[in-house]
């Protein structure tokens, strides 16, 4: 573990071996790993999944980036460890001023961590807005489908969860109009024409649906 961290500092910050080792231990301490000097000599298989995730975050922060891209960083972690990792991201943003681009399919993670949300379908942004706007006033059928498919405390457990019909499209053979139209219960003939552009619905909230104003006035 230590060697992987030190190599980054030696290569990109031109630090000597001793200083790189000191800074690597410091980085492990910053992400909440106890006895960081001892962990430098550990192999990955000797660490838990949560600790390995923390080592990866420390590695990403070694060169003090202004933007950290985190692609599904909580996948395969249990709920307790996931919460710890999310708290860690929040703390890094607050104390280091590091902006985070968080890629995830977990709606609970989005609600608890993000400031601004981009909902993507078939490789394209179909809705964008603040967390409050996306969760309280979604304006694209795909966003609504995602939110309705997630269980809540008010869900009727005697009924199956809502689901989006059909399958995701082949990105090499996208339809000429709205990519979501083949799966959309509100699709009309005009949805098969030109691909819809993002249309503004209030301050900093946009959706790419030709029926948004009609469906969600």
JSON list of N, CA and C in Angstrom, two decimals, residues 101-142:
[
{"chain": "A", "resi": 101, "resn": "UNK", "atom": "N", "xyz": [-17.04, 15.23, -8.55]},
{"chain": "A", "resi": 101, "resn": "UNK", "atom": "CA", "xyz": [-17.99, 14.76, -9.56]},
{"chain": "A", "resi": 101, "resn": "UNK", "atom": "C", "xyz": [-18.29, 13.30, -9.23]},
{"chain": "A", "resi": 102, "resn": "UNK", "atom": "N", "xyz": [-19.50, 13.05, -8.74]},
{"chain": "A", "resi": 102, "resn": "UNK", "atom": "CA", "xyz": [-19.88, 11.75, -8.20]},
{"chain": "A", "resi": 102, "resn": "UNK", "atom": "C", "xyz": [-20.74, 11.02, -9.22]},
{"chain": "A", "resi": 103, "resn": "UNK", "atom": "N", "xyz": [-20.26, 9.88, -9.70]},
{"chain": "A", "resi": 103, "resn": "UNK", "atom": "CA", "xyz": [-21.02, 9.07, -10.66]},
{"chain": "A", "resi": 103, "resn": "UNK", "atom": "C", "xyz": [-21.63, 7.90, -9.90]},
{"chain": "A", "resi": 104, "resn": "UNK", "atom": "N", "xyz": [-22.96, 7.81, -9.89]},
{"chain": "A", "resi": 104, "resn": "UNK", "atom": "CA", "xyz": [-23.61, 6.75, -9.11]},
{"chain": "A", "resi": 104, "resn": "UNK", "atom": "C", "xyz": [-25.02, 6.49, -9.61]},
{"chain": "A", "resi": 105, "resn": "UNK", "atom": "N", "xyz": [-25.52, 5.30, -9.34]},
{"chain": "A", "resi": 105, "resn": "UNK", "atom": "CA", "xyz": [-26.92, 4.97, -9.62]},
{"chain": "A", "resi": 105, "resn": "UNK", "atom": "C", "xyz": [-27.73, 4.96, -8.33]},
{"chain": "A", "resi": 106, "resn": "UNK", "atom": "N", "xyz": [-27.09, 5.20, -7.19]},
{"chain": "A", "resi": 106, "resn": "UNK", "atom": "CA", "xyz": [-27.76, 5.14, -5.89]},
{"chain": "A", "resi": 106, "resn": "UNK", "atom": "C", "xyz": [-28.42, 6.48, -5.58]},
{"chain": "A", "resi": 107, "resn": "UNK", "atom": "N", "xyz": [-29.75, 6.51, -5.64]},
{"chain": "A", "resi": 107, "resn": "UNK", "atom": "CA", "xyz": [-30.47, 7.77, -5.46]},
{"chain": "A", "resi": 107, "resn": "UNK", "atom": "C", "xyz": [-30.30, 8.33, -4.04]},
{"chain": "A", "resi": 108, "resn": "UNK", "atom": "N", "xyz": [-30.18, 7.45, -3.05]},
{"chain": "A", "resi": 108, "resn": "UNK", "atom": "CA", "xyz": [-29.97, 7.92, -1.69]},
{"chain": "A", "resi": 108, "resn": "UNK", "atom": "C", "xyz": [-28.65, 8.64, -1.53]},
{"chain": "A", "resi": 109, "resn": "UNK", "atom": "N", "xyz": [-27.63, 8.14, -2.22]},
{"chain": "A", "resi": 109, "resn": "UNK", "atom": "CA", "xyz": [-26.32, 8.79, -2.20]},
{"chain": "A", "resi": 109, "resn": "UNK", "atom": "C", "xyz": [-26.42, 10.18, -2.83]},
{"chain": "A", "resi": 110, "resn": "UNK", "atom": "N", "xyz": [-27.12, 10.27, -3.95]},
{"chain": "A", "resi": 110, "resn": "UNK", "atom": "CA", "xyz": [-27.29, 11.56, -4.63]},
{"chain": "A", "resi": 110, "resn": "UNK", "atom": "C", "xyz": [-28.00, 12.56, -3.70]},
{"chain": "A", "resi": 111, "resn": "UNK", "atom": "N", "xyz": [-29.08, 12.12, -3.08]},
{"chain": "A", "resi": 111, "resn": "UNK", "atom": "CA", "xyz": [-29.86, 13.02, -2.23]},
{"chain": "A", "resi": 111, "resn": "UNK", "atom": "C", "xyz": [-29.04, 13.52, -1.04]},
{"chain": "A", "resi": 112, "resn": "UNK", "atom": "N", "xyz": [-28.16, 12.68, -0.51]},
{"chain": "A", "resi": 112, "resn": "UNK", "atom": "CA", "xyz": [-27.42, 13.06, 0.68]},
{"chain": "A", "resi": 112, "resn": "UNK", "atom": "C", "xyz": [-26.13, 13.80, 0.44]},
{"chain": "A", "resi": 113, "resn": "UNK", "atom": "N", "xyz": [-25.61, 13.73, -0.79]},
{"chain": "A", "resi": 113, "resn": "UNK", "atom": "CA", "xyz": [-24.26, 14.26, -1.03]},
{"chain": "A", "resi": 113, "resn": "UNK", "atom": "C", "xyz": [-24.21, 15.40, -2.04]},
{"chain": "A", "resi": 114, "resn": "UNK", "atom": "N", "xyz": [-25.05, 15.34, -3.06]},
{"chain": "A", "resi": 114, "resn": "UNK", "atom": "CA", "xyz": [-24.88, 16.26, -4.19]},
{"chain": "A", "resi": 114, "resn": "UNK", "atom": "C", "xyz": [-25.49, 17.63, -3.94]},
{"chain": "A", "resi": 115, "resn": "UNK", "atom": "N", "xyz": [-24.97, 18.62, -4.66]},
{"chain": "A", "resi": 115, "resn": "UNK", "atom": "CA", "xyz": [-25.57, 19.95, -4.73]},
{"chain": "A", "resi": 115, "resn": "UNK", "atom": "C", "xyz": [-26.38, 20.06, -6.02]},
{"chain": "A", "resi": 116, "resn": "UNK", "atom": "N", "xyz": [-25.77, 19.58, -7.10]},
{"chain": "A", "resi": 116, "resn": "UNK", "atom": "CA", "xyz": [-26.40, 19.65, -8.41]},
{"chain": "A", "resi": 116, "resn": "UNK", "atom": "C", "xyz": [-26.37, 18.26, -9.05]},
{"chain": "A", "resi": 117, "resn": "UNK", "atom": "N", "xyz": [-27.44, 17.95, -9.79]},
{"chain": "A", "resi": 117, "resn": "UNK", "atom": "CA", "xyz": [-27.60, 16.61, -10.34]},
{"chain": "A", "resi": 117, "resn": "UNK", "atom": "C", "xyz": [-27.78, 16.66, -11.86]},
{"chain": "A", "resi": 118, "resn": "UNK", "atom": "N", "xyz": [-27.09, 15.77, -12.57]},
{"chain": "A", "resi": 118, "resn": "UNK", "atom": "CA", "xyz": [-27.32, 15.56, -13.99]},
{"chain": "A", "resi": 118, "resn": "UNK", "atom": "C", "xyz": [-27.82, 14.13, -14.15]},
{"chain": "A", "resi": 119, "resn": "UNK", "atom": "N", "xyz": [-29.01, 13.97, -14.69]},
{"chain": "A", "resi": 119, "resn": "UNK", "atom": "CA", "xyz": [-29.57, 12.65, -14.95]},
{"chain": "A", "resi": 119, "resn": "UNK", "atom": "C", "xyz": [-29.24, 12.28, -16.40]},
{"chain": "A", "resi": 120, "resn": "UNK", "atom": "N", "xyz": [-28.58, 11.14, -16.59]},
{"chain": "A", "resi": 120, "resn": "UNK", "atom": "CA", "xyz": [-28.14, 10.74, -17.93]},
{"chain": "A", "resi": 120, "resn": "UNK", "atom": "C", "xyz": [-28.88, 9.50, -18.40]},
{"chain": "A", "resi": 121, "resn": "UNK", "atom": "N", "xyz": [-29.18, 9.49, -19.72]},
{"chain": "A", "resi": 121, "resn": "UNK", "atom": "CA", "xyz": [-29.76, 8.31, -20.35]},
{"chain": "A", "resi": 121, "resn": "UNK", "atom": "C", "xyz": [-29.15, 8.17, -21.74]},
{"chain": "A", "resi": 122, "resn": "UNK", "atom": "N", "xyz": [-28.68, 6.97, -22.06]},
{"chain": "A", "resi": 122, "resn": "UNK", "atom": "CA", "xyz": [-28.07, 6.70, -23.36]},
{"chain": "A", "resi": 122, "resn": "UNK", "atom": "C", "xyz": [-26.91, 7.66, -23.65]},
{"chain": "A", "resi": 123, "resn": "UNK", "atom": "N", "xyz": [-26.12, 7.95, -22.60]},
{"chain": "A", "resi": 123, "resn": "UNK", "atom": "CA", "xyz": [-24.94, 8.77, -22.78]},
{"chain": "A", "resi": 123, "resn": "UNK", "atom": "C", "xyz": [-25.20, 10.25, -22.92]},
{"chain": "A", "resi": 124, "resn": "UNK", "atom": "N", "xyz": [-26.39, 10.71, -22.58]},
{"chain": "A", "resi": 124, "resn": "UNK", "atom": "CA", "xyz": [-26.76, 12.11, -22.77]},
{"chain": "A", "resi": 124, "resn": "UNK", "atom": "C", "xyz": [-27.50, 12.62, -21.54]},
{"chain": "A", "resi": 125, "resn": "UNK", "atom": "N", "xyz": [-27.26, 13.87, -21.18]},
{"chain": "A", "resi": 125, "resn": "UNK", "atom": "CA", "xyz": [-27.98, 14.48, -20.06]},
{"chain": "A", "resi": 125, "resn": "UNK", "atom": "C", "xyz": [-29.42, 14.76, -20.49]},
{"chain": "A", "resi": 126, "resn": "UNK", "atom": "N", "xyz": [-30.39, 14.19, -19.76]},
{"chain": "A", "resi": 126, "resn": "UNK", "atom": "CA", "xyz": [-31.80, 14.41, -20.09]},
{"chain": "A", "resi": 126, "resn": "UNK", "atom": "C", "xyz": [-32.48, 15.33, -19.09]},
{"chain": "A", "resi": 127, "resn": "UNK", "atom": "N", "xyz": [-31.86, 15.53, -17.93]},
{"chain": "A", "resi": 127, "resn": "UNK", "atom": "CA", "xyz": [-32.39, 16.49, -16.97]},
{"chain": "A", "resi": 127, "resn": "UNK", "atom": "C", "xyz": [-31.27, 16.95, -16.06]},
{"chain": "A", "resi": 128, "resn": "UNK", "atom": "N", "xyz": [-31.31, 18.20, -15.69]},
{"chain": "A", "resi": 128, "resn": "UNK", "atom": "CA", "xyz": [-30.28, 18.74, -14.80]},
{"chain": "A", "resi": 128, "resn": "UNK", "atom": "C", "xyz": [-30.92, 19.78, -13.89]},
{"chain": "A", "resi": 129, "resn": "UNK", "atom": "N", "xyz": [-30.47, 19.80, -12.65]},
{"chain": "A", "resi": 129, "resn": "UNK", "atom": "CA", "xyz": [-31.02, 20.76, -11.70]},
{"chain": "A", "resi": 129, "resn": "UNK", "atom": "C", "xyz": [-30.46, 20.54, -10.31]},
{"chain": "A", "resi": 130, "resn": "UNK", "atom": "N", "xyz": [-30.94, 21.33, -9.37]},
{"chain": "A", "resi": 130, "resn": "UNK", "atom": "CA", "xyz": [-30.53, 21.16, -7.97]},
{"chain": "A", "resi": 130, "resn": "UNK", "atom": "C", "xyz": [-31.12, 19.87, -7.43]},
{"chain": "A", "resi": 131, "resn": "UNK", "atom": "N", "xyz": [-30.58, 19.40, -6.31]},
{"chain": "A", "resi": 131, "resn": "UNK", "atom": "CA", "xyz": [-31.12, 18.19, -5.69]},
{"chain": "A", "resi": 131, "resn": "UNK", "atom": "C", "xyz": [-32.60, 18.38, -5.37]},
{"chain": "A", "resi": 132, "resn": "UNK", "atom": "N", "xyz": [-32.94, 19.53, -4.84]},
{"chain": "A", "resi": 132, "resn": "UNK", "atom": "CA", "xyz": [-34.34, 19.79, -4.48]},
{"chain": "A", "resi": 132, "resn": "UNK", "atom": "C", "xyz": [-35.25, 19.73, -5.71]},
{"chain": "A", "resi": 133, "resn": "UNK", "atom": "N", "xyz": [-34.81, 20.35, -6.82]},
{"chain": "A", "resi": 133, "resn": "UNK", "atom": "CA", "xyz": [-35.63, 20.36, -8.03]},
{"chain": "A", "resi": 133, "resn": "UNK", "atom": "C", "xyz": [-35.79, 18.95, -8.61]},
{"chain": "A", "resi": 134, "resn": "UNK", "atom": "N", "xyz": [-34.69, 18.20, -8.67]},
{"chain": "A", "resi": 134, "resn": "UNK", "atom": "CA", "xyz": [-34.74, 16.86, -9.27]},
{"chain": "A", "resi": 134, "resn": "UNK", "atom": "C", "xyz": [-35.61, 15.91, -8.46]},
{"chain": "A", "resi": 135, "resn": "UNK", "atom": "N", "xyz": [-35.52, 15.97, -7.13]},
{"chain": "A", "resi": 135, "resn": "UNK", "atom": "CA", "xyz": [-36.26, 15.03, -6.30]},
{"chain": "A", "resi": 135, "resn": "UNK", "atom": "C", "xyz": [-37.70, 15.47, -6.04]},
{"chain": "A", "resi": 136, "resn": "UNK", "atom": "N", "xyz": [-37.93, 16.78, -6.02]},
{"chain": "A", "resi": 136, "resn": "UNK", "atom": "CA", "xyz": [-39.29, 17.26, -5.70]},
{"chain": "A", "resi": 136, "resn": "UNK", "atom": "C", "xyz": [-40.10, 17.61, -6.94]},
{"chain": "A", "resi": 137, "resn": "UNK", "atom": "N", "xyz": [-39.42, 18.01, -8.04]},
{"chain": "A", "resi": 137, "resn": "UNK", "atom": "CA", "xyz": [-40.14, 18.44, -9.23]},
{"chain": "A", "resi": 137, "resn": "UNK", "atom": "C", "xyz": [-39.50, 17.87, -10.50]},
{"chain": "A", "resi": 138, "resn": "UNK", "atom": "N", "xyz": [-39.34, 16.56, -10.61]},
{"chain": "A", "resi": 138, "resn": "UNK", "atom": "CA", "xyz": [-38.71, 15.98, -11.81]},
{"chain": "A", "resi": 138, "resn": "UNK", "atom": "C", "xyz": [-39.57, 16.26, -13.04]},
{"chain": "A", "resi": 139, "resn": "UNK", "atom": "N", "xyz": [-38.90, 16.58, -14.16]},
{"chain": "A", "resi": 139, "resn": "UNK", "atom": "CA", "xyz": [-39.64, 16.98, -15.35]},
{"chain": "A", "resi": 139, "resn": "UNK", "atom": "C", "xyz": [-39.37, 16.08, -16.55]},
{"chain": "A", "resi": 140, "resn": "UNK", "atom": "N", "xyz": [-38.63, 15.02, -16.37]},
{"chain": "A", "resi": 140, "resn": "UNK", "atom": "CA", "xyz": [-38.41, 14.07, -17.46]},
{"chain": "A", "resi": 140, "resn": "UNK", "atom": "C", "xyz": [-38.96, 12.71, -17.05]},
{"chain": "A", "resi": 141, "resn": "UNK", "atom": "N", "xyz": [-39.65, 12.01, -17.96]},
{"chain": "A", "resi": 141, "resn": "UNK", "atom": "CA", "xyz": [-40.22, 10.70, -17.61]},
{"chain": "A", "resi": 141, "resn": "UNK", "atom": "C", "xyz": [-39.19, 9.70, -17.09]},
{"chain": "A", "resi": 142, "resn": "UNK", "atom": "N", "xyz": [-37.96, 9.76, -17.59]},
{"chain": "A", "resi": 142, "resn": "UNK", "atom": "CA", "xyz": [-36.95, 8.83, -17.11]},
{"chain": "A", "resi": 142, "resn": "UNK", "atom": "C", "xyz": [-36.60, 9.12, -15.65]}
]
